[in-house]
PDB file of C-alpha atoms in Angstrom:
ATOM      1  CA  PHE D   1      67.247  61.379  36.601  1.00  0.00           C
ATOM      2  CA  GLY D   2      69.350  62.832  39.447  1.00  0.00           C
ATOM      3  CA  ALA D   3      67.843  65.619  41.552  1.00  0.00           C
ATOM      4  CA  ASP D   4      64.719  65.605  39.396  1.00  0.00           C
ATOM      5  CA  GLY D   5      64.381  61.830  39.466  1.00  0.00           C
ATOM      6  CA  PRO D   6      61.450  59.715  40.600  1.00  0.00           C
ATOM      7  CA  GLU D   7      62.887  59.163  44.064  1.00  0.00           C
ATOM      8  CA  GLU D   8      63.162  62.909  44.659  1.00  0.00           C
ATOM      9  CA  ASP D   9      59.663  63.400  43.230  1.00  0.00           C
ATOM     10  CA  ILE D  10      58.251  60.969  45.803  1.00  0.00           C
ATOM     11  CA  PHE D  11      59.945  62.951  48.558  1.00  0.00           C
ATOM     12  CA  ARG D  12      58.541  66.282  47.294  1.00  0.00           C
ATOM     13  CA  ARG D  13      54.980  65.033  46.772  1.00  0.00           C
ATOM     14  CA  THR D  14      54.436  63.052  49.974  1.00  0.00           C
ATOM     15  CA  ASP D  15      54.676  63.464  53.729  1.00  0.00           C
ATOM     16  CA  LEU D  16      57.786  61.250  53.747  1.00  0.00           C
ATOM     17  CA  SER D  17      59.914  64.091  55.160  1.00  0.00           C
ATOM     18  CA  ARG D  18      57.649  64.254  58.217  1.00  0.00           C
ATOM     19  CA  LEU D  19      57.999  60.522  58.773  1.00  0.00           C
ATOM     20  CA  LEU D  20      61.783  60.662  58.431  1.00  0.00           C
ATOM     21  CA  ALA D  21      62.144  63.642  60.788  1.00  0.00           C
ATOM     22  CA  ARG D  22      63.113  61.209  63.556  1.00  0.00           C
ATOM     23  CA  PHE D  23      66.521  61.006  61.897  1.00  0.00           C
ATOM     24  CA  HIS D  24      67.107  64.743  62.309  1.00  0.00           C
ATOM     25  CA  LYS D  25      69.268  64.246  65.390  1.00  0.00           C
ATOM     26  CA  ASP D  26      70.272  60.638  64.765  1.00  0.00           C
ATOM     27  CA  LYS D  27      72.307  59.285  61.900  1.00  0.00           C
ATOM     28  CA  TYR D  28      70.246  58.793  58.736  1.00  0.00           C
ATOM     29  CA  PRO D  29      70.449  55.042  58.032  1.00  0.00           C
ATOM     30  CA  LEU D  30      71.037  55.204  54.273  1.00  0.00           C
ATOM     31  CA  ASN D  31      74.369  55.844  52.620  1.00  0.00           C
ATOM     32  CA  ALA D  32      76.372  54.545  49.689  1.00  0.00           C
ATOM     33  CA  LEU D  33      78.642  52.409  51.890  1.00  0.00           C
ATOM     34  CA  ASP D  34      76.079  50.250  53.693  1.00  0.00           C
ATOM     35  CA  THR D  35      73.558  48.126  51.830  1.00  0.00           C
ATOM     36  CA  VAL D  36      70.411  48.619  53.863  1.00  0.00           C
ATOM     37  CA  ALA D  37      66.774  49.274  52.992  1.00  0.00           C
ATOM     38  CA  LEU D  38      64.630  51.753  54.890  1.00  0.00           C
ATOM     39  CA  VAL D  39      60.939  50.797  54.970  1.00  0.00           C
ATOM     40  CA  THR D  40      58.586  53.682  55.776  1.00  0.00           C
ATOM     41  CA  GLU D  41      54.907  52.821  56.175  1.00  0.00           C
ATOM     42  CA  ASN D  42      51.842  55.087  56.088  1.00  0.00           C
ATOM     43  CA  VAL D  43      53.226  57.583  53.561  1.00  0.00           C
ATOM     44  CA  THR D  44      50.583  59.809  51.969  1.00  0.00           C
ATOM     45  CA  ILE D  45      50.727  61.542  48.587  1.00  0.00           C
ATOM     46  CA  ILE D  46      49.707  65.124  49.369  1.00  0.00           C
ATOM     47  CA  ARG D  47      50.795  67.120  46.302  1.00  0.00           C
ATOM     48  CA  GLY D  48      50.227  66.968  42.564  1.00  0.00           C
ATOM     49  CA  ARG D  49      52.752  66.832  39.737  1.00  0.00           C
ATOM     50  CA  ALA D  50      55.742  69.126  39.265  1.00  0.00           C
ATOM     51  CA  SER D  51      54.358  70.208  35.879  1.00  0.00           C
ATOM     52  CA  GLU D  52      51.324  71.546  37.771  1.00  0.00           C
ATOM     53  CA  GLY D  53      53.449  73.340  40.398  1.00  0.00           C
ATOM     54  CA  TYR D  54      53.028  70.696  43.146  1.00  0.00           C
ATOM     55  CA  PRO D  55      49.484  71.750  44.138  1.00  0.00           C
ATOM     56  CA  PHE D  56      48.018  70.269  47.311  1.00  0.00           C
ATOM     57  CA  LEU D  57      45.588  67.480  46.454  1.00  0.00           C
ATOM     58  CA  GLU D  58      41.929  67.784  47.366  1.00  0.00           C
ATOM     59  CA  ASP D  59      41.403  64.020  47.405  1.00  0.00           C
ATOM     60  CA  VAL D  60      44.102  62.296  49.412  1.00  0.00           C
ATOM     61  CA  PRO D  61      44.839  58.755  48.194  1.00  0.00           C
ATOM     62  CA  LEU D  62      45.368  55.730  50.401  1.00  0.00           C
ATOM     63  CA  LYS D  63      48.587  55.451  52.363  1.00  0.00           C
ATOM     64  CA  MET D  64      51.524  53.554  50.896  1.00  0.00           C
ATOM     65  CA  THR D  65      54.829  52.052  51.968  1.00  0.00           C
ATOM     66  CA  VAL D  66      58.050  53.571  50.623  1.00  0.00           C
ATOM     67  CA  ILE D  67      61.172  51.422  50.467  1.00  0.00           C
ATOM     68  CA  SER D  68      64.378  53.431  50.113  1.00  0.00           C
ATOM     69  CA  ILE D  69      67.882  52.208  49.383  1.00  0.00           C
ATOM     70  CA  ALA D  70      70.927  54.277  48.487  1.00  0.00           C
ATOM     71  CA  SER D  71      72.496  53.843  45.102  1.00  0.00           C
ATOM     72  CA  LYS D  72      76.269  53.785  44.862  1.00  0.00           C
ATOM     73  CA  GLU D  73      78.505  55.335  42.243  1.00  0.00           C
ATOM     74  CA  PRO D  74      78.894  52.544  39.701  1.00  0.00           C
ATOM     75  CA  ILE D  75      82.125  50.677  39.100  1.00  0.00           C
ATOM     76  CA  VAL D  76      82.124  50.459  35.319  1.00  0.00           C
ATOM     77  CA  GLU D  77      84.469  50.048  32.395  1.00  0.00           C
ATOM     78  CA  ASP D  78      84.056  51.837  29.095  1.00  0.00           C
ATOM     79  CA  HIS D  79      83.863  49.506  26.085  1.00  0.00           C
ATOM     80  CA  ASP D  80      83.472  51.151  22.697  1.00  0.00           C
ATOM     81  CA  GLY D  81      81.559  54.082  24.170  1.00  0.00           C
ATOM     82  CA  SER D  82      79.208  51.982  26.309  1.00  0.00           C
ATOM     83  CA  LYS D  83      79.568  51.360  30.012  1.00  0.00           C
ATOM     84  CA  HIS D  84      79.577  47.904  31.571  1.00  0.00           C
ATOM     85  CA  TYR D  85      79.927  46.858  35.183  1.00  0.00           C
ATOM     86  CA  THR D  86      83.200  45.403  36.323  1.00  0.00           C
ATOM     87  CA  HIS D  87      82.779  42.082  38.143  1.00  0.00           C
ATOM     88  CA  VAL D  88      82.894  43.912  41.505  1.00  0.00           C
ATOM     89  CA  GLY D  89      80.526  46.648  40.290  1.00  0.00           C
ATOM     90  CA  ARG D  90      77.937  44.127  39.111  1.00  0.00           C
ATOM     91  CA  ARG D  91      78.200  42.196  42.364  1.00  0.00           C
ATOM     92  CA  GLU D  92      77.571  45.372  44.393  1.00  0.00           C
ATOM     93  CA  MET D  93      74.469  46.163  42.346  1.00  0.00           C
ATOM     94  CA  VAL D  94      73.163  42.587  42.679  1.00  0.00           C
ATOM     95  CA  VAL D  95      73.432  42.850  46.472  1.00  0.00           C
ATOM     96  CA  ARG D  96      71.612  46.218  46.552  1.00  0.00           C
ATOM     97  CA  ILE D  97      68.808  44.931  44.336  1.00  0.00           C
ATOM     98  CA  ARG D  98      68.512  41.745  46.442  1.00  0.00           C
ATOM     99  CA  VAL D  99      68.178  43.823  49.609  1.00  0.00           C
ATOM    100  CA  MET D 100      65.539  45.991  47.923  1.00  0.00           C
ATOM    101  CA  LEU D 101      63.528  43.005  46.688  1.00  0.00           C
ATOM    102  CA  GLN D 102      63.750  41.264  50.061  1.00  0.00           C
ATOM    103  CA  ALA D 103      62.335  44.413  51.687  1.00  0.00           C
ATOM    104  CA  VAL D 104      59.542  44.385  49.091  1.00  0.00           C
ATOM    105  CA  ALA D 105      58.744  40.726  49.848  1.00  0.00           C
ATOM    106  CA  GLU D 106      58.752  41.315  53.603  1.00  0.00           C
ATOM    107  CA  SER D 107      56.593  44.453  53.317  1.00  0.00           C
ATOM    108  CA  LYS D 108      53.589  42.306  52.305  1.00  0.00           C
ATOM    109  CA  CYS D 109      52.485  45.008  49.847  1.00  0.00           C
ATOM    110  CA  ASP D 110      49.959  43.978  47.174  1.00  0.00           C
ATOM    111  CA  ALA D 111      51.832  45.849  44.452  1.00  0.00           C
ATOM    112  CA  VAL D 112      55.105  47.708  44.064  1.00  0.00           C
ATOM    113  CA  VAL D 113      56.336  50.427  41.734  1.00  0.00           C
ATOM    114  CA  LEU D 114      60.099  50.353  41.168  1.00  0.00           C
ATOM    115  CA  THR D 115      62.325  52.902  39.467  1.00  0.00           C
ATOM    116  CA  ALA D 116      65.248  52.304  37.128  1.00  0.00           C
ATOM    117  CA  PHE D 117      67.402  52.127  40.260  1.00  0.00           C
ATOM    118  CA  GLY D 118      70.772  53.820  39.808  1.00  0.00           C
ATOM    119  CA  CYS D 119      70.312  54.558  36.106  1.00  0.00           C
ATOM    120  CA  GLY D 120      70.250  58.301  36.774  1.00  0.00           C
ATOM    121  CA  SER D 121      73.742  58.071  38.230  1.00  0.00           C
ATOM    122  CA  ASN D 122      75.473  56.387  35.298  1.00  0.00           C
ATOM    123  CA  HIS D 123      74.627  52.770  36.005  1.00  0.00           C
ATOM    124  CA  PRO D 124      74.365  50.752  32.768  1.00  0.00           C
ATOM    125  CA  MET D 125      70.613  50.557  32.183  1.00  0.00           C
ATOM    126  CA  GLU D 126      70.610  47.250  30.283  1.00  0.00           C
ATOM    127  CA  GLN D 127      72.581  45.554  33.038  1.00  0.00           C
ATOM    128  CA  VAL D 128      70.407  47.004  35.817  1.00  0.00           C
ATOM    129  CA  ALA D 129      67.286  45.695  34.044  1.00  0.00           C
ATOM    130  CA  THR D 130      68.922  42.271  33.609  1.00  0.00           C
ATOM    131  CA  ILE D 131      69.866  42.105  37.300  1.00  0.00           C
ATOM    132  CA  PHE D 132      66.299  42.984  38.319  1.00  0.00           C
ATOM    133  CA  LYS D 133      64.948  40.283  36.007  1.00  0.00           C
ATOM    134  CA  GLU D 134      67.344  37.641  37.361  1.00  0.00           C
ATOM    135  CA  GLU D 135      66.719  38.509  41.007  1.00  0.00           C
ATOM    136  CA  ILE D 136      62.930  38.745  40.664  1.00  0.00           C
ATOM    137  CA  ARG D 137      62.883  35.279  39.079  1.00  0.00           C
ATOM    138  CA  LYS D 138      64.734  33.846  42.087  1.00  0.00           C
ATOM    139  CA  ILE D 139      62.061  34.955  44.567  1.00  0.00           C
ATOM    140  CA  SER D 140      59.061  35.404  42.276  1.00  0.00           C
ATOM    141  CA  SER D 141      56.729  33.379  44.501  1.00  0.00           C
ATOM    142  CA  GLU D 142      57.255  35.924  47.295  1.00  0.00           C
ATOM    143  CA  MET D 143      56.812  39.025  45.131  1.00  0.00           C
ATOM    144  CA  PRO D 144      53.716  41.176  44.682  1.00  0.00           C
ATOM    145  CA  PHE D 145      52.676  42.682  41.344  1.00  0.00           C
ATOM    146  CA  ILE D 146      55.641  44.752  40.075  1.00  0.00           C
ATOM    147  CA  LEU D 147      55.559  47.765  37.783  1.00  0.00           C
ATOM    148  CA  PHE D 148      58.652  49.677  36.687  1.00  0.00           C
ATOM    149  CA  ALA D 149      58.117  53.437  36.432  1.00  0.00           C
ATOM    150  CA  VAL D 150      60.780  54.719  34.068  1.00  0.00           C
ATOM    151  CA  PRO D 151      60.722  58.236  32.618  1.00  0.00           C
ATOM    152  CA  ASP D 152      61.920  57.964  29.042  1.00  0.00           C
ATOM    153  CA  GLY D 153      61.217  55.785  26.029  1.00  0.00           C
ATOM    154  CA  GLN D 154      64.604  54.067  25.923  1.00  0.00           C
ATOM    155  CA  ALA D 155      64.479  53.058  29.583  1.00  0.00           C
ATOM    156  CA  GLU D 156      60.890  51.893  29.199  1.00  0.00           C
ATOM    157  CA  GLU D 157      61.845  49.583  26.352  1.00  0.00           C
ATOM    158  CA  VAL D 158      64.835  48.163  28.248  1.00  0.00           C
ATOM    159  CA  PHE D 159      62.777  47.401  31.389  1.00  0.00           C
ATOM    160  CA  LYS D 160      59.921  45.817  29.389  1.00  0.00           C
ATOM    161  CA  ARG D 161      62.251  43.061  28.211  1.00  0.00           C
TER     162      ARG D 161
END
């Protein structure tokens, strides 16, 4: 996913940069060291898809809330050609996903679209999906409708389970 991932696409197609401009002189609150979520309300989609050249939209949809959290380079071990979290690596990802889901619950949104968080930066997709499933179950009564937006067939299948 990387620089052409869903998170970057949201930034390019919305007015999120305008809303985050307040951090131009101050320290931007997200980094790979601190586990913190940034909740930005009243974000508007203003441009179309990349495949269409990011045209400005004629009909502007309703405003949305964007919840951002930095991914961290995964701590993984290689087993027979497949990557798996170390105990510490898995624990770090659990904490990041918990913070994200708590921000979702507190946002009082009716629905949320999540990405395959971290999978574009070498996180083990199966384990990320499992962590999401486990953590959503723990606070399911507080969660809105959740949809995972994942770009390729393999990731889609993993997150459907």
